[in-house]
């Protein structure tokens, strides 16, 4: 179960990190 919680925490951390390149790319595109 601790393994699942760790992956859940990773998912929560990766979601905002995954959204950053998109917003940064859009900012550079404009």
PDB file of C-alpha atoms in Angstrom:
ATOM      1  CA  UNK A   1       0.000   0.000   0.000  1.00  0.00           C
ATOM      2  CA  UNK A   2       2.926   2.351   0.717  1.00  0.00           C
ATOM      3  CA  UNK A   3       4.012   1.751  -2.879  1.00  0.00           C
ATOM      4  CA  UNK A   4       0.618   2.923  -4.135  1.00  0.00           C
ATOM      5  CA  UNK A   5       0.731   6.046  -1.976  1.00  0.00           C
ATOM      6  CA  UNK A   6       4.192   6.840  -3.318  1.00  0.00           C
ATOM      7  CA  UNK A   7       3.009   6.542  -6.912  1.00  0.00           C
ATOM      8  CA  UNK A   8      -0.023   8.670  -6.066  1.00  0.00           C
ATOM      9  CA  UNK A   9       2.237  11.376  -4.631  1.00  0.00           C
ATOM     10  CA  UNK A  10       4.392  11.160  -7.752  1.00  0.00           C
ATOM     11  CA  UNK A  11       1.338  11.555  -9.973  1.00  0.00           C
ATOM     12  CA  UNK A  12       0.241  14.647  -8.038  1.00  0.00           C
ATOM     13  CA  UNK A  13       3.762  16.068  -8.417  1.00  0.00           C
ATOM     14  CA  UNK A  14       4.087  15.201 -12.112  1.00  0.00           C
ATOM     15  CA  UNK A  15       0.745  16.717 -13.122  1.00  0.00           C
ATOM     16  CA  UNK A  16       1.771  20.376 -12.510  1.00  0.00           C
ATOM     17  CA  UNK A  17       5.279  19.655 -13.839  1.00  0.00           C
ATOM     18  CA  UNK A  18       3.747  18.161 -16.992  1.00  0.00           C
ATOM     19  CA  UNK A  19       1.606  21.266 -17.471  1.00  0.00           C
ATOM     20  CA  UNK A  20       4.577  23.639 -17.127  1.00  0.00           C
ATOM     21  CA  UNK A  21       6.253  22.952 -20.524  1.00  0.00           C
ATOM     22  CA  UNK A  22       2.922  23.563 -22.264  1.00  0.00           C
ATOM     23  CA  UNK A  23       2.357  26.975 -20.664  1.00  0.00           C
ATOM     24  CA  UNK A  24       6.034  27.874 -21.125  1.00  0.00           C
ATOM     25  CA  UNK A  25       5.911  26.783 -24.774  1.00  0.00           C
ATOM     26  CA  UNK A  26       2.761  28.812 -25.325  1.00  0.00           C
ATOM     27  CA  UNK A  27       4.413  31.826 -23.702  1.00  0.00           C
ATOM     28  CA  UNK A  28       7.413  31.544 -26.026  1.00  0.00           C
ATOM     29  CA  UNK A  29       5.165  30.967 -29.044  1.00  0.00           C
ATOM     30  CA  UNK A  30       3.371  34.233 -28.321  1.00  0.00           C
TER      31      UNK A  30
END
